[in-house]
Amino acid sequence: MSFFIASSPHVRVKRNTSNIMMWVAICLLPGIAVQSYFFGYGVLIQLIFAILLAWTFEALIMVIRKKSPLLALKDNSALVTAMLLAVSIPPLSPWWVITIGLFFAIVIGKHLYGGLGQNLFNPAMVAYVVLLISFPVQMTSWVTPEVLSGVHLHFDDSIKLFLTGFNSDGLSLQQVRAGIDGVTMATPLDTFKTSIRAGHTASEIMQQSTFTGLAGVGWQWVNLAYLLGGIVLMKLRIVQWQIPAAMLASLLVISTLTTLFAPGTTASPVLHLLSGATMLGAFFIATDPVTASTTTKGRLIYGAFIGVVVFLIRSWGGFPDGVAFAILLANMSVPLIDYYTKPRTYGHLR
């Protein structure tokens, strides 16, 4: 037997970046499957297109930077970014929406700062906010879940709407949505906020067919599926429990208090927890190891901050779902949070 001498550190790392990112992608699959079931083929069409486009942008920018494109593609970070952005925007948005978004995510949000590990903000959320501000109509054009509308968009219609903006009958996405719904509604959160501003009470709003069940047809099951994937990530110790726990707990507490002291004016805790991008943001976006807080106390503060900002934007802001904005604001606060929560050096008295 040979005795090999190696320099420190001697701690063996079982998972590398590629492995971690692949597990994140795998744990996204339950949520993607449920989302596809309720919102049709558009989810899968957009997802496949986004992955191929993200790999293309990643390879091109690495060639421009005179680095190996294969090494960058193997870390699976572009794959995860594409998946997160693809499931965050309406599935039948025109192809150019996801194209512009991925350009900002990969080129601006990631490589402009130096590449993987150097970015200050979550690339997928940078892209989402850019798209939401620039193209609000396309970014709020969610179709009604198929189980509620009773209308099934076939694959050929879905891909034509995605590529050309029109289906086989020459109808645009807005016309298709109006034909299905009678009204072009967005998500349950948007419907709730619009109805509150129109003078309806929370109890009246929850009687609408959109809110059948816990927190909106389709959306509650999508969130529960992402919750399942997030639990697997925590079980594998790929993400720490502090951030999702603090985010969900703060959102639960503040929404409960508001419901108790101002009943009928704000959404219920269940609606907040199981609608929009709550679970996707808590387990798959806020926990990004590059842009999140790195200390134990800091993660709790970071997660709680996101939950509070999400509630404030949803209740009184100009957008129906504030997860992306809350995470970007928290990313900006990470240096300050880490500075004041860094652990004391062993043996240091002050």
Tab-separated table of C-alpha atoms in Angstrom:
chain	number	residue	atom	x	y	z
A	1	MET	CA	0.000	0.000	0.000
A	2	SER	CA	1.163	3.525	-0.773
A	3	PHE	CA	0.847	6.379	1.642
A	4	PHE	CA	-0.092	9.647	-0.046
A	5	ILE	CA	0.660	12.958	1.616
A	6	ALA	CA	-1.651	15.805	0.713
A	7	SER	CA	-1.945	19.382	1.875
A	8	SER	CA	-4.904	20.635	3.873
A	9	PRO	CA	-7.840	20.893	3.866
A	10	HIS	CA	-8.607	17.211	4.327
A	11	VAL	CA	-12.385	17.519	4.374
A	12	ARG	CA	-13.950	15.542	1.566
A	13	VAL	CA	-16.761	17.267	-0.299
A	14	LYS	CA	-19.326	14.752	-1.532
A	15	ARG	CA	-21.193	17.176	-3.792
A	16	ASN	CA	-19.847	19.601	-6.339
A	17	THR	CA	-21.691	22.468	-8.049
A	18	SER	CA	-22.874	20.284	-10.918
A	19	ASN	CA	-24.359	17.711	-8.563
A	20	ILE	CA	-26.097	20.328	-6.417
A	21	MET	CA	-27.622	22.074	-9.415
A	22	MET	CA	-28.795	18.793	-10.877
A	23	TRP	CA	-30.583	17.909	-7.645
A	24	VAL	CA	-32.248	21.336	-7.653
A	25	ALA	CA	-33.429	20.667	-11.211
A	26	ILE	CA	-34.732	17.228	-10.240
A	27	CYS	CA	-36.623	18.601	-7.248
A	28	LEU	CA	-38.281	21.167	-9.504
A	29	LEU	CA	-39.881	18.395	-11.543
A	30	PRO	CA	-42.908	17.698	-9.255
A	31	GLY	CA	-43.923	21.354	-9.423
A	32	ILE	CA	-43.363	21.483	-13.178
A	33	ALA	CA	-45.465	18.351	-13.666
A	34	VAL	CA	-48.385	19.774	-11.668
A	35	GLN	CA	-48.046	23.156	-13.380
A	36	SER	CA	-48.177	21.434	-16.778
A	37	TYR	CA	-51.273	19.491	-15.725
A	38	PHE	CA	-53.184	22.656	-14.827
A	39	PHE	CA	-51.836	25.076	-17.457
A	40	GLY	CA	-51.239	22.812	-20.423
A	41	TYR	CA	-48.498	22.088	-22.937
A	42	GLY	CA	-47.276	25.684	-22.908
A	43	VAL	CA	-45.334	25.033	-19.704
A	44	LEU	CA	-43.298	22.220	-21.265
A	45	ILE	CA	-42.825	24.017	-24.596
A	46	GLN	CA	-41.495	27.088	-22.859
A	47	LEU	CA	-39.328	25.009	-20.523
A	48	ILE	CA	-37.596	23.094	-23.337
A	49	PHE	CA	-37.089	26.268	-25.368
A	50	ALA	CA	-35.668	28.064	-22.317
A	51	ILE	CA	-33.176	25.292	-21.513
A	52	LEU	CA	-31.853	25.152	-25.086
A	53	LEU	CA	-31.621	28.932	-25.250
A	54	ALA	CA	-29.861	29.189	-21.877
A	55	TRP	CA	-27.254	26.627	-22.954
A	56	THR	CA	-26.713	28.610	-26.158
A	57	PHE	CA	-26.229	31.916	-24.340
A	58	GLU	CA	-23.955	30.254	-21.788
A	59	ALA	CA	-21.759	28.692	-24.474
A	60	LEU	CA	-21.532	31.889	-26.554
A	61	ILE	CA	-20.606	34.107	-23.623
A	62	MET	CA	-17.947	31.633	-22.491
A	63	VAL	CA	-16.434	31.647	-25.988
A	64	ILE	CA	-16.433	35.455	-25.940
A	65	ARG	CA	-14.694	35.335	-22.538
A	66	LYS	CA	-12.178	32.863	-24.022
A	67	LYS	CA	-13.111	30.117	-21.594
A	68	SER	CA	-14.278	26.562	-22.099
A	69	PRO	CA	-18.026	26.467	-22.834
A	70	LEU	CA	-18.193	22.773	-21.913
A	71	LEU	CA	-17.003	23.420	-18.364
A	72	ALA	CA	-19.649	26.100	-17.900
A	73	LEU	CA	-22.418	23.886	-19.257
A	74	LYS	CA	-21.416	20.995	-17.021
A	75	ASP	CA	-22.085	22.958	-13.816
A	76	ASN	CA	-25.849	22.936	-14.640
A	77	SER	CA	-26.321	26.496	-13.383
A	78	ALA	CA	-27.703	27.648	-16.748
A	79	LEU	CA	-30.117	24.708	-16.656
A	80	VAL	CA	-31.516	25.735	-13.270
A	81	THR	CA	-31.750	29.415	-14.256
A	82	ALA	CA	-33.713	28.474	-17.380
A	83	MET	CA	-36.079	26.242	-15.424
A	84	LEU	CA	-36.746	28.861	-12.746
A	85	LEU	CA	-37.481	31.599	-15.258
A	86	ALA	CA	-39.570	29.351	-17.511
A	87	VAL	CA	-41.956	28.335	-14.712
A	88	SER	CA	-42.193	31.894	-13.387
A	89	ILE	CA	-43.731	33.499	-16.461
A	90	PRO	CA	-47.023	32.719	-18.226
A	91	PRO	CA	-46.566	29.531	-20.276
A	92	LEU	CA	-47.981	30.906	-23.542
A	93	SER	CA	-45.977	34.116	-23.562
A	94	PRO	CA	-44.366	34.832	-26.957
A	95	TRP	CA	-40.982	33.211	-27.551
A	96	TRP	CA	-39.198	36.549	-27.526
A	97	VAL	CA	-40.214	37.188	-23.912
A	98	ILE	CA	-38.249	34.221	-22.568
A	99	THR	CA	-35.423	35.033	-25.015
A	100	ILE	CA	-34.999	38.558	-23.665
A	101	GLY	CA	-35.317	37.270	-20.122
A	102	LEU	CA	-32.623	34.633	-20.503
A	103	PHE	CA	-30.291	37.136	-22.153
A	104	PHE	CA	-30.563	39.330	-19.074
A	105	ALA	CA	-30.279	36.352	-16.739
A	106	ILE	CA	-27.223	34.705	-18.313
A	107	VAL	CA	-25.343	37.609	-19.877
A	108	ILE	CA	-26.205	40.555	-17.611
A	109	GLY	CA	-27.246	39.013	-14.307
A	110	LYS	CA	-24.546	36.335	-14.249
A	111	HIS	CA	-21.548	36.863	-16.538
A	112	LEU	CA	-21.410	40.653	-16.344
A	113	TYR	CA	-20.436	40.170	-12.691
A	114	GLY	CA	-17.823	37.534	-13.490
A	115	GLY	CA	-19.812	34.338	-13.880
A	116	LEU	CA	-21.000	31.664	-11.481
A	117	GLY	CA	-20.331	32.564	-7.860
A	118	GLN	CA	-19.708	36.258	-8.545
A	119	ASN	CA	-23.225	37.531	-9.219
A	120	LEU	CA	-24.785	39.837	-6.634
A	121	PHE	CA	-28.386	39.107	-7.580
A	122	ASN	CA	-30.291	35.969	-8.481
A	123	PRO	CA	-30.091	35.886	-12.312
A	124	ALA	CA	-33.576	34.432	-12.830
A	125	MET	CA	-35.158	37.116	-10.660
A	126	VAL	CA	-33.214	39.884	-12.410
A	127	ALA	CA	-34.673	38.650	-15.678
A	128	TYR	CA	-38.173	38.298	-14.233
A	129	VAL	CA	-38.246	41.866	-12.909
A	130	VAL	CA	-36.895	43.264	-16.192
A	131	LEU	CA	-39.617	41.424	-18.101
A	132	LEU	CA	-42.385	42.392	-15.672
A	133	ILE	CA	-41.525	46.080	-15.856
A	134	SER	CA	-40.935	46.078	-19.623
A	135	PHE	CA	-43.775	43.815	-20.780
A	136	PRO	CA	-46.525	43.874	-18.137
A	137	VAL	CA	-49.253	42.624	-20.514
A	138	GLN	CA	-47.333	39.519	-21.594
A	139	MET	CA	-46.121	38.850	-18.050
A	140	THR	CA	-49.633	38.856	-16.599
A	141	SER	CA	-51.336	36.842	-19.353
A	142	TRP	CA	-51.910	33.639	-17.401
A	143	VAL	CA	-54.616	31.400	-18.830
A	144	THR	CA	-57.287	29.879	-16.647
A	145	PRO	CA	-56.413	26.393	-15.337
A	146	GLU	CA	-57.849	23.827	-17.733
A	147	VAL	CA	-59.818	22.054	-14.995
A	148	LEU	CA	-61.699	25.308	-14.355
A	149	SER	CA	-62.224	26.420	-17.945
A	150	GLY	CA	-63.036	22.981	-19.336
A	151	VAL	CA	-61.108	23.891	-22.496
A	152	HIS	CA	-57.982	21.966	-23.463
A	153	LEU	CA	-55.419	23.670	-25.698
A	154	HIS	CA	-53.879	21.074	-27.990
A	155	PHE	CA	-50.137	20.841	-28.502
A	156	ASP	CA	-50.204	22.367	-31.996
A	157	ASP	CA	-52.276	25.336	-30.795
A	158	SER	CA	-49.962	25.823	-27.823
A	159	ILE	CA	-46.804	25.823	-29.902
A	160	LYS	CA	-48.345	28.164	-32.504
A	161	LEU	CA	-49.373	30.601	-29.776
A	162	PHE	CA	-45.863	30.428	-28.341
A	163	LEU	CA	-44.060	30.927	-31.671
A	164	THR	CA	-46.432	33.211	-33.591
A	165	GLY	CA	-48.869	34.636	-31.037
A	166	PHE	CA	-51.866	33.097	-32.820
A	167	ASN	CA	-53.534	29.689	-32.768
A	168	SER	CA	-54.794	27.608	-35.719
A	169	ASP	CA	-57.965	29.716	-35.947
A	170	GLY	CA	-56.020	32.979	-36.080
A	171	LEU	CA	-56.953	34.025	-32.553
A	172	SER	CA	-54.408	35.832	-30.403
A	173	LEU	CA	-53.571	34.788	-26.861
A	174	GLN	CA	-55.754	37.563	-25.433
A	175	GLN	CA	-58.677	36.414	-27.587
A	176	VAL	CA	-58.133	32.805	-26.545
A	177	ARG	CA	-58.075	33.817	-22.884
A	178	ALA	CA	-61.233	35.923	-23.266
A	179	GLY	CA	-62.949	33.068	-25.069
A	180	ILE	CA	-62.154	30.700	-22.221
A	181	ASP	CA	-62.712	32.969	-19.243
A	182	GLY	CA	-65.099	35.590	-20.432
A	183	VAL	CA	-62.603	37.894	-18.695
A	184	THR	CA	-58.831	37.994	-19.008
A	185	MET	CA	-57.918	37.364	-15.408
A	186	ALA	CA	-54.405	36.718	-14.147
A	187	THR	CA	-53.556	34.785	-10.980
A	188	PRO	CA	-55.694	34.356	-7.837
A	189	LEU	CA	-53.511	36.949	-6.088
A	190	ASP	CA	-54.144	39.477	-8.840
A	191	THR	CA	-57.863	38.684	-8.855
A	192	PHE	CA	-58.010	39.110	-5.089
A	193	LYS	CA	-56.197	42.456	-5.106
A	194	THR	CA	-58.310	43.817	-7.966
A	195	SER	CA	-61.530	42.746	-6.238
A	196	ILE	CA	-60.464	44.312	-2.926
A	197	ARG	CA	-59.799	47.621	-4.672
A	198	ALA	CA	-63.218	47.348	-6.314
A	199	GLY	CA	-64.811	47.326	-2.861
A	200	HIS	CA	-65.480	43.610	-2.332
A	201	THR	CA	-64.712	41.900	0.974
A	202	ALA	CA	-62.367	38.952	1.322
A	203	SER	CA	-65.216	36.557	2.094
A	204	GLU	CA	-67.093	37.635	-1.042
A	205	ILE	CA	-64.010	37.189	-3.190
A	206	MET	CA	-63.306	33.707	-1.865
A	207	GLN	CA	-66.757	32.607	-3.060
A	208	GLN	CA	-65.654	32.990	-6.687
A	209	SER	CA	-64.957	29.837	-8.688
A	210	THR	CA	-61.317	30.885	-9.030
A	211	PHE	CA	-60.775	30.255	-5.315
A	212	THR	CA	-62.354	26.820	-5.063
A	213	GLY	CA	-60.344	24.859	-2.505
A	214	LEU	CA	-57.595	26.279	-0.338
A	215	ALA	CA	-56.024	29.080	-2.329
A	216	GLY	CA	-57.051	29.070	-5.965
A	217	VAL	CA	-57.671	26.331	-8.505
A	218	GLY	CA	-54.385	24.873	-9.680
A	219	TRP	CA	-52.118	27.218	-7.772
A	220	GLN	CA	-52.531	25.501	-4.426
A	221	TRP	CA	-51.414	22.184	-5.903
A	222	VAL	CA	-48.531	23.793	-7.759
A	223	ASN	CA	-47.287	25.307	-4.509
A	224	LEU	CA	-47.700	22.031	-2.628
A	225	ALA	CA	-45.687	20.254	-5.329
A	226	TYR	CA	-42.853	22.785	-5.027
A	227	LEU	CA	-43.074	22.391	-1.246
A	228	LEU	CA	-42.523	18.653	-1.714
A	229	GLY	CA	-39.468	19.306	-3.855
A	230	GLY	CA	-38.174	21.798	-1.294
A	231	ILE	CA	-38.507	19.277	1.524
A	232	VAL	CA	-36.415	16.829	-0.501
A	233	LEU	CA	-33.742	19.507	-0.947
A	234	MET	CA	-33.642	20.078	2.807
A	235	LYS	CA	-33.564	16.347	3.466
A	236	LEU	CA	-30.529	16.076	1.187
A	237	ARG	CA	-28.975	19.078	2.971
A	238	ILE	CA	-28.631	20.924	-0.302
A	239	VAL	CA	-30.470	23.912	1.168
A	240	GLN	CA	-30.521	25.035	4.787
A	241	TRP	CA	-33.866	25.160	6.579
A	242	GLN	CA	-33.444	28.670	7.994
A	243	ILE	CA	-34.287	30.703	4.886
A	244	PRO	CA	-37.497	28.937	3.767
A	245	ALA	CA	-38.659	28.497	7.358
A	246	ALA	CA	-38.107	32.166	8.213
A	247	MET	CA	-39.705	33.384	4.992
A	248	LEU	CA	-42.826	31.237	5.350
A	249	ALA	CA	-43.099	31.904	9.098
A	250	SER	CA	-42.890	35.691	8.707
A	251	LEU	CA	-45.415	35.618	5.852
A	252	LEU	CA	-47.729	33.446	7.972
A	253	VAL	CA	-47.430	35.604	11.095
A	254	ILE	CA	-47.919	38.986	9.452
A	255	SER	CA	-50.817	37.793	7.262
A	256	THR	CA	-52.495	36.195	10.307
A	257	LEU	CA	-52.168	39.362	12.384
A	258	THR	CA	-53.511	41.504	9.566
A	259	THR	CA	-56.444	39.142	9.075
A	260	LEU	CA	-57.249	39.295	12.803
A	261	PHE	CA	-57.011	43.080	13.172
A	262	ALA	CA	-58.336	44.073	9.728
A	263	PRO	CA	-60.625	41.214	8.641
A	264	GLY	CA	-61.949	41.270	5.125
A	265	THR	CA	-59.318	43.645	3.765
A	266	THR	CA	-56.351	41.376	3.059
A	267	ALA	CA	-55.739	37.866	1.786
A	268	SER	CA	-55.793	34.972	4.233
A	269	PRO	CA	-52.589	33.257	5.400
A	270	VAL	CA	-53.479	30.156	3.358
A	271	LEU	CA	-53.879	32.217	0.202
A	272	HIS	CA	-50.495	33.846	0.783
A	273	LEU	CA	-48.724	30.555	1.425
A	274	LEU	CA	-50.272	28.529	-1.404
A	275	SER	CA	-50.603	31.093	-4.191
A	276	GLY	CA	-48.199	32.706	-6.608
A	277	ALA	CA	-44.516	31.884	-6.321
A	278	THR	CA	-44.411	31.432	-2.547
A	279	MET	CA	-43.022	27.901	-2.323
A	280	LEU	CA	-40.922	28.219	-5.470
A	281	GLY	CA	-39.349	31.358	-4.063
A	282	ALA	CA	-38.883	30.010	-0.543
A	283	PHE	CA	-37.080	26.782	-1.457
A	284	PHE	CA	-35.580	27.270	-4.910
A	285	ILE	CA	-34.828	30.981	-5.366
A	286	ALA	CA	-34.266	32.612	-1.977
A	287	THR	CA	-31.904	29.770	-1.003
A	288	ASP	CA	-29.447	30.483	-3.831
A	289	PRO	CA	-26.086	29.958	-2.056
A	290	VAL	CA	-24.367	32.728	-4.038
A	291	THR	CA	-26.806	35.573	-3.368
A	292	ALA	CA	-28.286	34.568	0.015
A	293	SER	CA	-26.943	35.268	3.490
A	294	THR	CA	-24.196	32.910	4.623
A	295	THR	CA	-24.489	33.048	8.424
A	296	THR	CA	-27.004	31.127	10.522
A	297	LYS	CA	-28.592	34.196	12.108
A	298	GLY	CA	-28.295	36.030	8.830
A	299	ARG	CA	-30.322	33.396	6.998
A	300	LEU	CA	-33.162	33.815	9.495
A	301	ILE	CA	-33.144	37.602	9.090
A	302	TYR	CA	-32.805	37.291	5.315
A	303	GLY	CA	-35.747	34.879	5.031
A	304	ALA	CA	-37.959	36.875	7.397
A	305	PHE	CA	-37.202	40.063	5.462
A	306	ILE	CA	-38.342	38.417	2.222
A	307	GLY	CA	-41.592	37.209	3.793
A	308	VAL	CA	-42.464	40.666	5.122
A	309	VAL	CA	-41.699	42.420	1.821
A	310	VAL	CA	-43.714	39.829	-0.121
A	311	PHE	CA	-46.730	40.538	2.106
A	312	LEU	CA	-46.351	44.319	1.779
A	313	ILE	CA	-46.130	44.213	-2.018
A	314	ARG	CA	-49.023	41.773	-2.337
A	315	SER	CA	-51.236	43.815	-0.044
A	316	TRP	CA	-50.469	47.408	-1.042
A	317	GLY	CA	-47.948	47.360	-3.881
A	318	GLY	CA	-48.536	47.742	-7.583
A	319	PHE	CA	-47.803	44.108	-8.429
A	320	PRO	CA	-49.870	41.030	-7.499
A	321	ASP	CA	-46.901	38.889	-6.428
A	322	GLY	CA	-43.821	40.403	-4.822
A	323	VAL	CA	-41.505	37.388	-4.502
A	324	ALA	CA	-39.021	38.504	-7.174
A	325	PHE	CA	-38.793	42.082	-5.871
A	326	ALA	CA	-38.478	40.887	-2.276
A	327	ILE	CA	-35.626	38.515	-3.121
A	328	LEU	CA	-33.719	41.178	-5.073
A	329	LEU	CA	-34.089	43.643	-2.183
A	330	ALA	CA	-32.877	40.941	0.188
A	331	ASN	CA	-29.908	40.247	-2.113
A	332	MET	CA	-28.974	43.921	-1.812
A	333	SER	CA	-29.111	43.643	1.984
A	334	VAL	CA	-26.943	40.513	2.274
A	335	PRO	CA	-23.588	42.315	2.862
A	336	LEU	CA	-25.119	44.310	5.718
A	337	ILE	CA	-26.868	41.267	7.198
A	338	ASP	CA	-23.727	39.130	7.045
A	339	TYR	CA	-21.594	41.901	8.544
A	340	TYR	CA	-23.732	42.182	11.670
A	341	THR	CA	-24.417	38.459	12.065
A	342	LYS	CA	-20.965	37.011	11.442
A	343	PRO	CA	-19.983	34.541	14.184
A	344	ARG	CA	-17.479	35.618	16.800
A	345	THR	CA	-13.988	34.284	16.286
A	346	TYR	CA	-13.128	31.517	18.751
A	347	GLY	CA	-11.256	32.981	21.698
A	348	HIS	CA	-12.197	36.560	20.809
A	349	LEU	CA	-13.620	38.435	23.795
A	350	ARG	CA	-15.399	41.219	21.942
